[in-house]
Amino acid sequence: MITIHRTPRYLPELKRDAIAYVALPKDYFSNTNHRFPVLYCHDGHNLFYEADSYGGATWGMQDAMALPTMPSFIVVSISCAQKGNQRLEEFNMFPGR
């Protein structure tokens, strides 16, 4: 079973709350000497839980991680701002434009 840690955080640099997500593969705890690759994703709120997702549907990360042909990996992600243009501000290298 995939283990997903969902941790609310305050991001002082962005002056907002966010949720950090870390998903561990099913063999993470039984394979302690293995070094797992890590996939870093934007828009973490869309990856795992319908209740957190923007449109009420996830992007299916849990299903992908559970595929028998998929190698084990860790997913690390954080939710983006979802009010107004805040998301664009976070990804824009020229804030305020």
PDB file of C-alpha atoms in Angstrom, residues 6-20 78-79 83 86 90:
ATOM      1  CA  ARG A   6      -0.178  15.242   3.804  1.00  0.00           C
ATOM      2  CA  THR A   7       1.279  18.033   5.930  1.00  0.00           C
ATOM      3  CA  PRO A   8      -0.078  21.605   6.145  1.00  0.00           C
ATOM      4  CA  ARG A   9       2.677  24.215   6.209  1.00  0.00           C
ATOM      5  CA  TYR A  10       3.004  27.969   6.273  1.00  0.00           C
ATOM      6  CA  LEU A  11       5.313  29.321   3.551  1.00  0.00           C
ATOM      7  CA  PRO A  12       6.723  32.596   4.887  1.00  0.00           C
ATOM      8  CA  GLU A  13       8.410  33.474   1.578  1.00  0.00           C
ATOM      9  CA  LEU A  14       5.058  33.294  -0.209  1.00  0.00           C
ATOM     10  CA  LYS A  15       3.006  34.488   2.780  1.00  0.00           C
ATOM     11  CA  ARG A  16       0.467  31.680   2.469  1.00  0.00           C
ATOM     12  CA  ASP A  17      -0.502  28.265   3.718  1.00  0.00           C
ATOM     13  CA  ALA A  18       0.200  25.208   1.597  1.00  0.00           C
ATOM     14  CA  ILE A  19       0.063  21.447   1.844  1.00  0.00           C
ATOM     15  CA  ALA A  20       3.198  19.362   1.385  1.00  0.00           C
ATOM     16  CA  ILE A  78       3.356  21.051  -2.703  1.00  0.00           C
ATOM     17  CA  SER A  79       0.018  22.650  -3.378  1.00  0.00           C
ATOM     18  CA  LYS A  83      -6.938  32.221  -5.275  1.00  0.00           C
ATOM     19  CA  GLN A  86      -1.675  33.807  -7.059  1.00  0.00           C
ATOM     20  CA  GLU A  90       4.271  31.843  -7.905  1.00  0.00           C
TER      21      GLU A  90
END
